[in-house]
Short mmCIF file of C-alpha atoms and ligand atoms in Angstrom, two decimals:
data_model
loop_
_atom_site.label_atom_id
_atom_site.label_comp_id
_atom_site.label_asym_id
_atom_site.label_seq_id
_atom_site.Cartn_x
_atom_site.Cartn_y
_atom_site.Cartn_z
CA UNK K 1 -181.35 146.91 -69.25
CA UNK K 2 -177.66 147.22 -69.92
CA UNK K 3 -177.16 146.90 -73.68
CA UNK K 4 -174.06 146.77 -75.89
CA UNK K 5 -174.76 147.97 -79.44
CA UNK K 6 -172.11 147.39 -82.09
CA UNK K 7 -172.34 149.30 -85.36
CA UNK K 8 -170.34 148.02 -88.36
CA UNK K 9 -168.53 149.94 -91.08
CA UNK K 10 -171.50 150.55 -93.38
CA UNK K 11 -173.62 151.71 -90.44
CA UNK K 12 -171.08 154.46 -89.64
CA UNK K 13 -169.99 154.92 -93.28
CA UNK K 14 -170.61 158.68 -93.42
CA UNK K 15 -171.70 161.55 -91.19
CA UNK K 16 -175.42 161.08 -91.87
CA UNK K 17 -175.16 157.45 -90.92
CA UNK K 18 -173.28 158.33 -87.75
CA UNK K 19 -176.13 160.71 -86.91
CA UNK K 20 -178.57 157.87 -87.60
CA UNK K 21 -176.63 155.64 -85.19
CA UNK K 22 -176.68 158.38 -82.55
CA UNK K 23 -180.45 158.63 -83.01
CA UNK K 24 -180.87 154.89 -82.42
CA UNK K 25 -178.62 155.02 -79.36
CA UNK K 26 -180.52 157.95 -77.86
CA UNK K 27 -183.82 156.20 -78.48
CA UNK K 28 -182.53 153.14 -76.60
CA UNK K 29 -181.39 155.35 -73.71
CA UNK K 30 -184.71 157.17 -73.59
CA UNK K 31 -186.45 153.81 -73.28
CA UNK K 32 -184.67 153.50 -69.93
CA UNK K 33 -181.57 151.51 -70.87
CA UNK K 34 -177.88 152.06 -70.27
CA UNK K 35 -175.89 151.74 -73.48
CA UNK K 36 -172.32 150.96 -74.48
CA UNK K 37 -171.77 151.58 -78.19
CA UNK K 38 -168.95 149.83 -80.03
CA UNK K 39 -168.08 151.21 -83.47
CA UNK K 40 -166.09 150.00 -86.47
CA UNK K 41 -164.15 152.28 -88.77
CA UNK K 42 -166.10 153.81 -91.67
CA UNK K 43 -166.56 151.18 -94.38
CA UNK K 44 -163.52 150.91 -96.64
CA UNK K 45 -161.33 152.82 -94.18
CA UNK K 46 -159.35 149.84 -92.87
CA UNK K 47 -158.68 148.63 -96.43
CA UNK K 48 -157.62 152.14 -97.42
CA UNK K 49 -155.11 152.27 -94.56
CA UNK K 50 -153.76 148.80 -95.47
CA UNK K 51 -153.37 150.10 -99.02
CA UNK K 52 -151.26 153.03 -97.82
CA UNK K 53 -148.99 150.69 -95.87
CA UNK K 54 -148.45 148.30 -98.75
CA UNK K 55 -147.42 151.21 -100.96
CA UNK K 56 -144.52 151.66 -98.58
CA UNK K 57 -143.52 148.05 -97.92
CA UNK K 58 -144.56 144.51 -98.94
CA UNK K 59 -144.21 143.45 -95.33
CA UNK K 60 -144.76 146.45 -93.07
CA UNK K 61 -144.04 146.00 -89.37
CA UNK K 62 -147.09 144.53 -87.68
CA UNK K 63 -146.69 146.78 -84.68
CA UNK K 64 -146.90 149.82 -86.92
CA UNK K 65 -149.84 148.26 -88.79
CA UNK K 66 -151.74 148.19 -85.53
CA UNK K 67 -150.89 151.82 -84.80
CA UNK K 68 -152.24 152.64 -88.25
CA UNK K 69 -155.34 150.44 -88.38
CA UNK K 70 -156.59 151.29 -84.90
CA UNK K 71 -156.96 154.92 -85.98
CA UNK K 72 -160.06 154.24 -88.12
CA UNK K 73 -162.14 153.19 -85.12
CA UNK K 74 -160.83 156.06 -83.05
CA UNK K 75 -162.26 158.52 -85.58
CA UNK K 76 -165.74 156.99 -85.61
CA UNK K 77 -165.86 156.63 -81.82
CA UNK K 78 -165.22 160.34 -81.29
CA UNK K 79 -167.67 161.36 -84.04
CA UNK K 80 -170.37 159.07 -82.66
CA UNK K 81 -169.92 160.46 -79.14
CA UNK K 82 -170.23 163.99 -80.56
CA UNK K 83 -173.37 163.01 -82.46
CA UNK K 84 -174.94 161.62 -79.26
CA UNK K 85 -174.04 164.84 -77.42
CA UNK K 86 -175.56 166.87 -80.24
CA UNK K 87 -178.83 165.14 -79.40
CA UNK K 88 -178.62 166.33 -75.82
CA UNK K 89 -177.18 163.26 -74.06
CA UNK K 90 -173.84 162.88 -72.29
CA UNK K 91 -171.35 160.65 -74.16
CA UNK K 92 -167.71 159.66 -73.81
CA UNK K 93 -165.52 157.98 -76.42
CA UNK K 94 -162.78 155.58 -75.31
CA UNK K 95 -159.97 153.81 -77.12
CA UNK K 96 -159.39 150.12 -76.39
CA UNK K 97 -156.62 151.08 -74.04
CA UNK K 98 -158.75 153.54 -72.08
CA UNK K 99 -161.43 150.88 -71.73
CA UNK K 100 -158.85 148.46 -70.32
CA UNK K 101 -158.98 145.88 -73.13
CA UNK K 102 -155.83 143.87 -72.47
CA UNK K 103 -154.56 141.53 -75.20
CA UNK K 104 -151.59 139.29 -75.94
CA UNK K 105 -148.79 140.66 -78.12
CA UNK K 106 -149.69 139.00 -81.45
CA UNK K 107 -150.02 142.14 -83.56
CA UNK K 108 -152.82 142.28 -86.19
CA UNK K 109 -154.62 139.28 -84.65
CA UNK K 110 -154.30 139.72 -80.91
CA UNK K 111 -156.42 137.77 -78.44
CA UNK K 112 -158.23 139.51 -75.62
CA UNK K 113 -156.89 138.33 -72.26
CA UNK K 114 -158.68 140.56 -69.82
CA UNK K 115 -161.02 143.53 -69.73
CA UNK K 116 -160.90 145.69 -66.65
CA UNK K 117 -163.90 147.72 -67.74
CA UNK K 118 -163.59 150.09 -64.74
CA UNK K 119 -163.78 153.24 -66.79
CA UNK K 120 -166.73 151.93 -68.76
CA UNK K 121 -168.64 151.13 -65.58
CA UNK K 122 -167.73 154.45 -63.98
CA UNK K 123 -168.82 156.44 -67.04
CA UNK K 124 -172.09 154.50 -67.20
CA UNK K 125 -172.71 155.17 -63.50
CA UNK K 126 -172.16 158.86 -64.16
CA UNK K 127 -174.85 158.79 -66.82
CA UNK K 128 -172.70 158.78 -69.94
CA UNK K 129 -173.31 156.83 -73.10
CA UNK K 130 -170.00 155.00 -73.56
CA UNK K 131 -168.68 154.85 -77.12
CA UNK K 132 -165.86 152.39 -77.53
CA UNK K 133 -163.50 152.24 -80.50
CA UNK K 134 -163.78 148.61 -81.64
CA UNK K 135 -161.12 146.26 -83.04
CA UNK K 136 -158.36 147.29 -80.65
CA UNK K 137 -156.70 146.68 -77.34
CA UNK K 138 -153.42 147.16 -75.55
CA UNK K 139 -150.72 144.59 -74.90
CA UNK K 140 -148.74 144.02 -71.73
CA UNK K 141 -145.93 146.06 -73.27
CA UNK K 142 -148.38 148.96 -73.74
CA UNK K 143 -148.46 148.62 -77.51
CA UNK K 144 -151.69 149.08 -79.43
CA UNK K 145 -152.95 145.80 -80.88
CA UNK K 146 -155.82 144.94 -83.24
CA UNK K 147 -158.08 141.90 -83.05
CA UNK K 148 -158.10 140.60 -86.64
CA UNK K 149 -160.40 141.68 -89.48
CA UNK K 150 -163.97 142.13 -88.38
CA UNK K 151 -162.68 142.40 -84.81
CA UNK K 152 -165.13 145.03 -83.61
CA UNK K 153 -167.64 142.20 -83.23
CA UNK K 154 -165.26 140.64 -80.71
CA UNK K 155 -164.82 143.97 -78.88
CA UNK K 156 -168.58 144.15 -78.49
CA UNK K 157 -169.11 140.58 -77.30
CA UNK K 158 -166.15 140.70 -74.92
CA UNK K 159 -167.24 143.99 -73.38
CA UNK K 160 -170.81 142.70 -73.07
CA UNK K 161 -169.46 139.73 -71.16
CA UNK K 162 -167.14 141.84 -68.97
CA UNK K 163 -169.83 144.28 -67.88
CA UNK K 164 -172.48 141.53 -67.73
CA UNK K 165 -174.70 143.23 -70.26
CA UNK K 166 -178.20 141.85 -70.74
CA UNK K 167 -177.84 141.87 -74.52
CA UNK K 168 -175.23 142.38 -77.24
CA UNK K 169 -176.77 143.79 -80.43
CA UNK K 170 -174.68 143.59 -83.61
CA UNK K 171 -176.00 146.18 -86.07
CA UNK K 172 -174.98 145.65 -89.69
CA UNK K 173 -176.12 146.23 -93.29
CA UNK K 174 -178.36 143.14 -93.57
CA UNK K 175 -181.40 142.21 -91.44
CA UNK K 176 -179.75 139.27 -89.68
CA UNK K 177 -178.10 135.94 -90.36
CA UNK K 178 -179.40 134.34 -93.54
CA UNK K 179 -179.20 130.83 -95.01
CA UNK K 180 -176.42 132.26 -97.15
CA UNK K 181 -175.05 135.69 -98.11
CA UNK K 182 -178.20 137.60 -99.19
CA UNK K 183 -176.02 139.79 -101.39
CA UNK K 184 -175.27 136.73 -103.57
CA UNK K 185 -178.55 134.84 -103.29
CA UNK K 186 -181.51 137.24 -103.06
CA UNK K 187 -183.79 134.28 -102.18
CA UNK K 188 -181.76 133.56 -99.03
CA UNK K 189 -183.98 133.29 -95.96
CA UNK K 190 -183.42 135.13 -92.70
CA UNK K 191 -183.05 132.82 -89.71
CA UNK K 192 -185.08 133.72 -86.65
CA UNK K 193 -182.44 132.03 -84.50
CA UNK K 194 -179.25 130.05 -84.95
CA UNK K 195 -177.23 127.95 -82.48
CA UNK K 196 -173.83 129.21 -81.32
CA UNK K 197 -172.28 126.12 -82.88
CA UNK K 198 -173.78 126.62 -86.31
CA UNK K 199 -172.98 130.31 -86.21
CA UNK K 200 -169.40 129.43 -85.30
CA UNK K 201 -169.13 127.12 -88.30
CA UNK K 202 -170.78 129.65 -90.63
CA UNK K 203 -168.42 132.38 -89.44
CA UNK K 204 -165.26 130.31 -89.53
CA UNK K 205 -166.20 129.09 -93.01
CA UNK K 206 -166.42 132.62 -94.34
CA UNK K 207 -169.81 134.20 -93.52
CA UNK K 208 -168.39 137.48 -92.33
CA UNK K 209 -171.64 138.71 -90.78
CA UNK K 210 -170.02 137.84 -87.42
CA UNK K 211 -166.30 137.48 -86.80
CA UNK K 212 -165.38 133.91 -85.83
CA UNK K 213 -163.70 134.76 -82.57
CA UNK K 214 -166.63 136.86 -81.45
CA UNK K 215 -168.88 133.79 -81.82
CA UNK K 216 -166.37 131.60 -79.98
CA UNK K 217 -166.35 134.12 -77.16
CA UNK K 218 -170.13 134.45 -77.08
CA UNK K 219 -170.50 130.67 -76.98
CA UNK K 220 -167.94 130.22 -74.22
CA UNK K 221 -169.37 132.91 -71.97
CA UNK K 222 -173.01 132.52 -73.08
CA UNK K 223 -173.37 136.13 -74.20
CA UNK K 224 -176.83 136.70 -75.68
CA UNK K 225 -176.26 138.07 -79.20
CA UNK K 226 -178.70 139.41 -81.75
CA UNK K 227 -177.75 140.42 -85.32
CA UNK K 228 -179.89 143.22 -86.79
CA UNK K 229 -179.90 145.98 -89.36
CA UNK K 230 -179.06 149.56 -88.42
CA UNK K 231 -181.29 150.76 -91.27
CA UNK K 232 -184.66 149.43 -90.08
CA UNK K 233 -186.44 147.96 -87.05
CA UNK K 234 -186.85 144.39 -88.31
CA UNK K 235 -186.37 141.76 -85.59
CA UNK K 236 -183.01 140.22 -86.59
CA UNK K 237 -181.48 136.85 -85.71
CA UNK K 238 -180.88 135.53 -82.20
CA UNK K 239 -177.74 133.49 -81.60
CA UNK K 240 -178.73 130.99 -78.92
CA UNK K 241 -178.07 127.55 -77.49
CA UNK K 242 -179.01 124.61 -79.65
CA UNK K 243 -182.48 123.20 -79.10
CA UNK K 244 -184.18 119.98 -80.23
CA UNK K 245 -186.07 121.70 -83.02
CA UNK K 246 -182.79 122.70 -84.70
CA UNK K 247 -181.67 119.09 -85.12
CA UNK K 248 -184.53 118.47 -87.50
CA UNK K 249 -183.07 120.95 -89.95
CA UNK K 250 -180.35 119.03 -91.76
CA UNK K 251 -178.70 121.93 -93.58
CA UNK K 252 -179.07 125.43 -92.16
CA UNK K 253 -176.66 127.43 -94.29
CA UNK K 254 -174.10 127.75 -97.06
CA UNK K 255 -170.88 129.72 -96.60
CA UNK K 256 -168.08 130.70 -98.94
CA UNK K 257 -164.58 131.93 -98.29
CA UNK K 258 -162.57 133.64 -101.02
CA UNK K 259 -159.82 134.41 -98.64
CA UNK K 260 -157.90 131.15 -98.87
CA UNK K 261 -154.73 130.13 -100.67
CA UNK K 262 -153.54 126.62 -101.41
CA UNK K 263 -149.92 125.63 -101.01
CA UNK K 264 -148.59 122.30 -102.31
CA UNK K 265 -145.25 120.75 -101.52
CA UNK K 266 -144.60 118.44 -104.49
CA UNK K 267 -142.78 115.10 -104.53
CA UNK K 268 -141.41 115.04 -101.03
CA UNK K 269 -139.70 111.72 -100.16
CA UNK K 270 -142.27 109.95 -97.97
CA UNK K 271 -141.05 109.05 -94.51
CA UNK K 272 -142.39 109.36 -90.97
CA UNK K 273 -142.26 112.89 -89.61
CA UNK K 274 -142.52 115.01 -92.77
CA UNK K 275 -145.99 116.33 -91.96
CA UNK K 276 -144.97 116.98 -88.36
CA UNK K 277 -141.93 118.95 -89.46
CA UNK K 278 -143.81 120.98 -92.06
CA UNK K 279 -146.82 121.91 -89.94
CA UNK K 280 -144.73 122.66 -86.87
CA UNK K 281 -142.79 125.21 -88.93
CA UNK K 282 -146.01 126.73 -90.31
CA UNK K 283 -147.51 126.93 -86.82
CA UNK K 284 -144.33 128.54 -85.48
CA UNK K 285 -144.82 131.24 -88.11
CA UNK K 286 -148.25 131.95 -86.51
CA UNK K 287 -150.12 130.76 -89.59
CA UNK K 288 -153.33 128.82 -89.07
CA UNK K 289 -153.71 125.90 -91.49
CA UNK K 290 -157.19 124.90 -92.50
CA UNK K 291 -157.51 121.95 -94.90
CA UNK K 292 -154.79 119.35 -95.45
CA UNK K 293 -154.65 116.70 -98.17
CA UNK K 294 -151.80 114.23 -98.71
CA UNK K 295 -151.36 112.04 -101.81
CA UNK K 296 -148.80 109.23 -101.98
CA UNK K 297 -147.28 108.27 -105.35
CA UNK K 298 -148.19 104.81 -106.67
CA UNK K 299 -144.76 103.40 -105.75
CA UNK K 300 -145.22 104.77 -102.23
CA UNK K 301 -141.94 106.69 -102.29
CA UNK K 302 -143.15 110.26 -102.68
CA UNK K 303 -145.92 112.42 -101.29
CA UNK K 304 -147.63 115.66 -102.31
CA UNK K 305 -148.97 117.61 -99.37
CA UNK K 306 -151.47 120.40 -100.03
CA UNK K 307 -152.87 122.73 -97.42
CA UNK K 308 -154.83 125.96 -97.27
CA UNK K 309 -154.03 129.12 -95.32
CA UNK K 310 -155.63 132.58 -95.12
CA UNK K 311 -154.55 134.65 -98.14
CA UNK K 312 -153.07 137.29 -95.89
CA UNK K 313 -150.61 134.69 -94.59
CA UNK K 314 -149.61 133.23 -97.99
CA UNK K 315 -146.25 134.96 -98.13
CA UNK K 316 -145.26 133.82 -94.66
CA UNK K 317 -146.50 130.26 -95.20
CA UNK K 318 -144.65 130.04 -98.52
CA UNK K 319 -141.40 131.20 -96.96
CA UNK K 320 -141.37 128.48 -94.32
CA UNK K 321 -142.68 125.80 -96.70
CA UNK K 322 -139.94 126.53 -99.21
CA UNK K 323 -137.34 126.25 -96.49
CA UNK K 324 -138.70 122.91 -95.26
CA UNK K 325 -139.09 121.65 -98.86
CA UNK K 326 -135.34 122.13 -99.36
CA UNK K 327 -134.53 120.36 -96.11
CA UNK K 328 -136.78 117.42 -97.01
CA UNK K 329 -135.55 117.16 -100.60
CA UNK K 330 -138.94 117.94 -102.18
CA UNK K 331 -139.16 118.81 -105.87
CA UNK K 332 -140.89 122.19 -105.54
CA UNK K 333 -143.59 124.25 -103.83
CA UNK K 334 -146.67 125.49 -105.73
CA UNK K 335 -149.24 128.07 -104.66
CA UNK K 336 -152.71 128.95 -105.90
CA UNK K 337 -154.69 131.98 -104.83
CA UNK K 338 -157.55 131.64 -107.32
CA UNK K 339 -159.52 129.24 -105.14
CA UNK K 340 -162.45 129.46 -102.79
CA UNK K 341 -163.97 127.22 -100.17
CA UNK K 342 -167.68 126.42 -100.23
CA UNK K 343 -169.30 124.86 -97.17
CA UNK K 344 -172.64 123.34 -96.30
CA UNK K 345 -173.47 123.57 -92.57
CA UNK K 346 -176.08 122.10 -90.23
CA UNK K 347 -176.26 120.50 -86.77
CA UNK K 348 -178.78 118.05 -88.22
CA UNK K 349 -175.92 116.39 -90.15
CA UNK K 350 -175.06 114.56 -86.95
CA UNK K 351 -178.21 112.50 -87.34
CA UNK K 352 -178.87 112.60 -91.09
CA UNK K 353 -176.72 111.24 -93.91
CA UNK K 354 -176.41 112.09 -97.59
CA UNK K 355 -175.39 115.74 -97.37
CA UNK K 356 -171.88 115.24 -98.75
CA UNK K 357 -173.04 113.15 -101.70
CA UNK K 358 -175.75 115.66 -102.58
CA UNK K 359 -173.20 118.45 -102.42
CA UNK K 360 -170.75 116.62 -104.73
CA UNK K 361 -173.52 115.71 -107.18
CA UNK K 362 -174.78 119.28 -107.33
CA UNK K 363 -171.31 120.66 -108.01
CA UNK K 364 -170.66 117.96 -110.63
CA UNK K 365 -173.97 118.66 -112.37
CA UNK K 366 -172.79 122.25 -112.78
CA UNK K 367 -169.34 121.27 -114.02
CA UNK K 368 -167.60 122.60 -110.96
CA UNK K 369 -164.48 120.64 -110.14
CA UNK K 370 -163.59 119.87 -106.50
CA UNK K 371 -159.92 120.33 -105.57
CA UNK K 372 -160.08 119.46 -101.86
CA UNK K 373 -162.69 118.14 -99.44
CA UNK K 374 -162.97 118.26 -95.68
CA UNK K 375 -165.77 117.33 -93.32
CA UNK K 376 -166.68 117.62 -89.66
CA UNK K 377 -169.71 116.50 -87.69
CA UNK K 378 -171.74 119.46 -88.82
CA UNK K 379 -170.21 120.63 -92.12
CA UNK K 380 -168.82 119.60 -95.50
CA UNK K 381 -166.37 121.91 -97.30
CA UNK K 382 -165.00 121.81 -100.85
CA UNK K 383 -162.25 123.88 -102.42
CA UNK K 384 -163.17 124.97 -105.96
CA UNK K 385 -162.03 127.49 -108.58
CA UNK K 386 -162.59 131.06 -107.39
CA UNK K 387 -164.57 131.98 -110.50
CA UNK K 388 -167.32 129.46 -109.69
CA UNK K 389 -167.92 130.74 -106.13
CA UNK K 390 -171.21 132.56 -106.71
CA UNK K 391 -172.54 129.83 -108.98
CA UNK K 392 -171.72 127.13 -106.44
CA UNK K 393 -173.41 129.04 -103.62
CA UNK K 394 -176.53 129.57 -105.72
CA UNK K 395 -176.91 125.99 -106.94
CA UNK K 396 -176.26 124.52 -103.48
CA UNK K 397 -178.73 126.91 -101.87
CA UNK K 398 -181.28 125.70 -104.38
CA UNK K 399 -180.37 121.99 -104.10
CA UNK K 400 -180.77 122.03 -100.32
CA UNK K 401 -184.05 123.98 -100.66
CA UNK K 402 -182.95 126.65 -98.23
CA UNK K 403 -185.20 129.39 -99.59
CA UNK K 404 -188.36 127.59 -98.43
P1 ADP O 1 -170.16 145.10 -90.72
O1 ADP O 1 -169.37 146.12 -91.46
O2 ADP O 1 -171.46 145.61 -90.22
O3 ADP O 1 -169.37 144.39 -89.68
P2 ADP O 1 -169.78 142.89 -92.56
O4 ADP O 1 -169.56 143.30 -93.96
O5 ADP O 1 -168.59 142.49 -91.75
O6 ADP O 1 -170.60 144.03 -91.83
O7 ADP O 1 -170.83 141.70 -92.50
C1 ADP O 1 -172.11 141.83 -93.13
C2 ADP O 1 -172.08 141.14 -94.48
O8 ADP O 1 -171.93 139.73 -94.30
C3 ADP O 1 -173.35 141.26 -95.29
O9 ADP O 1 -173.40 142.46 -96.02
C4 ADP O 1 -173.31 140.02 -96.16
O10 ADP O 1 -172.84 140.32 -97.48
C5 ADP O 1 -172.28 139.12 -95.50
N1 ADP O 1 -172.77 137.76 -95.24
C6 ADP O 1 -172.13 136.61 -95.60
N2 ADP O 1 -172.83 135.54 -95.25
C7 ADP O 1 -173.95 135.98 -94.64
C8 ADP O 1 -175.08 135.33 -94.04
N3 ADP O 1 -175.17 133.99 -93.99
N4 ADP O 1 -176.05 136.10 -93.50
C9 ADP O 1 -175.96 137.45 -93.53
N5 ADP O 1 -174.92 138.12 -94.09
C10 ADP O 1 -173.91 137.40 -94.63
N1 LIG O 2 -162.41 147.97 -89.19
C1 LIG O 2 -162.01 146.60 -88.97
C2 LIG O 2 -162.10 145.81 -90.25
O1 LIG O 2 -162.47 146.33 -91.28
C3 LIG O 2 -162.76 145.94 -87.85
C4 LIG O 2 -164.25 145.81 -88.05
O2 LIG O 2 -164.82 146.46 -88.92
O3 LIG O 2 -164.86 145.06 -87.29
O4 LIG O 2 -161.74 144.65 -90.27
MG1 MG O 3 -167.95 142.82 -89.79
#
C-alpha cells in the first residue's frame, strides 16, 4: 500500500518522540508499504515563533510571518528523515516548495492550488521514505506560504490525494475522534467512524483534532482518512461517507471554540444596504465572518449588528468596522474577546427535532447565558461567556447522553 502518515506537534515534540515516529514509519515500511511522512513543528514551536514576531511588531508582515513559521516544520522534517536513516532505511526530507505544493498568495492562510508531486513520486520509486515538512507551500511569486493553523493536516490529505495514496493516517495525541474533547470530558467516547460532513462541522466548530480545510479536501476528493494515536496501536477513527446507520444517532458530538471575538456596531441608522456595505468591507479585508445577529430598535430607526470573527482577525475586522461605522453614522463599535462558541452536532438532526430546545434548557439550568444563536441542518451553536466553556461542554455531553 501507499500510505501517508501525518504526525502532529506532540508526536514530534522532542527527540525521543521523533525516534518513536521513525520506528513506526520503519515498521510500516517493513510490512511492505511505501510511506510519505508529513510532520508538524514540535509542539509549542509555532506559538513560540509567533511570540517572537509580536515582540517586534503588533502587525508583522504576513509574508515574513510565513518565512518564520514555515521553519518549525522544516526542522522536524530533517530530524525525522535522519531518525529513519539511523534505523537503516533511506529517507529524504522536502520542504513544501521542493514537493511542489503550489498555493495562492494569501499569506498565513494560503489555499493549495496544485501539487505536482513529481519529486515525491520519484523519491518513492527510488526507495526513499519521503518526509515532508507540513503546513507550507509556495506561491506563484515563489514566496513561502503557510496553510493556516493546524495546516499540516491539510498537507497530508492533499498529498495523499495527489499521489493517490491508499490511506491517509493522522497521528495525534488522542486515540481518535471523540464525542467531545477527551481532555475536557474524560467520559467522552471514541467514535469508530464519523461521516465527512459531521467531521467537517466538528472541525469548523472548533474541534481541532483535524483542521477544517483538511476535512473539506478529504470530503471533496474522497481521501480515506483515519485519526489515531502515535503513542499506541489502538484502532482510531475512520472518516467515511455517511451511511444509514449514522442518521439514527441524533447528536454525535459537542465542539467548542474559544478562538472567536464578537464585534457589535451599535445604533446604526437602519436603511437598505447597511449589512451589504459592512460585510463587503469585512470580506475585502480577508476576514471570514461566522455568526451574524441584527436587532432593530423598537421605533425601527436603528439597528445593532453583531458578528463573530476569528480572534486572530479581530484587529483587522475592527479597523474596517470602525471606518464603516463612521460612514453610516453609527454610535460606536464594541468588541468582546471573552466569549466562546459551543456547538451540538449530528446528521440525525435532519430527521429529529428537539435538539435546540434541549440545548437551551441545559444551558439555562446551569445559569449559562446565551449571547448569540445560529443553526444549520446538522448543528446548533450558541455564543456564551468564555469562563463557562468547560462547564457547558460537560453538561451538554451529559444531557445528550454521549458517554453511553
Ligand atoms: P496535533 O498536534 O497532533 O495536530 P491537535 O492539538 O491539533 O494535535 O489536535 C488534537 C487535540 O484535539 C486533542 O489533544 C484534543 O484536546 C483536541 N480535540 C478537540 N475536540 C476533540 C474531539 N472531538 N476528539 C478528539 N480530540 C479533540
Ligand atoms: N505547526 C502548525 C501549527 O501549530 C501547523 C500544524 O501543527 O499542523 O498550527
Ligand atoms: Mg493539529
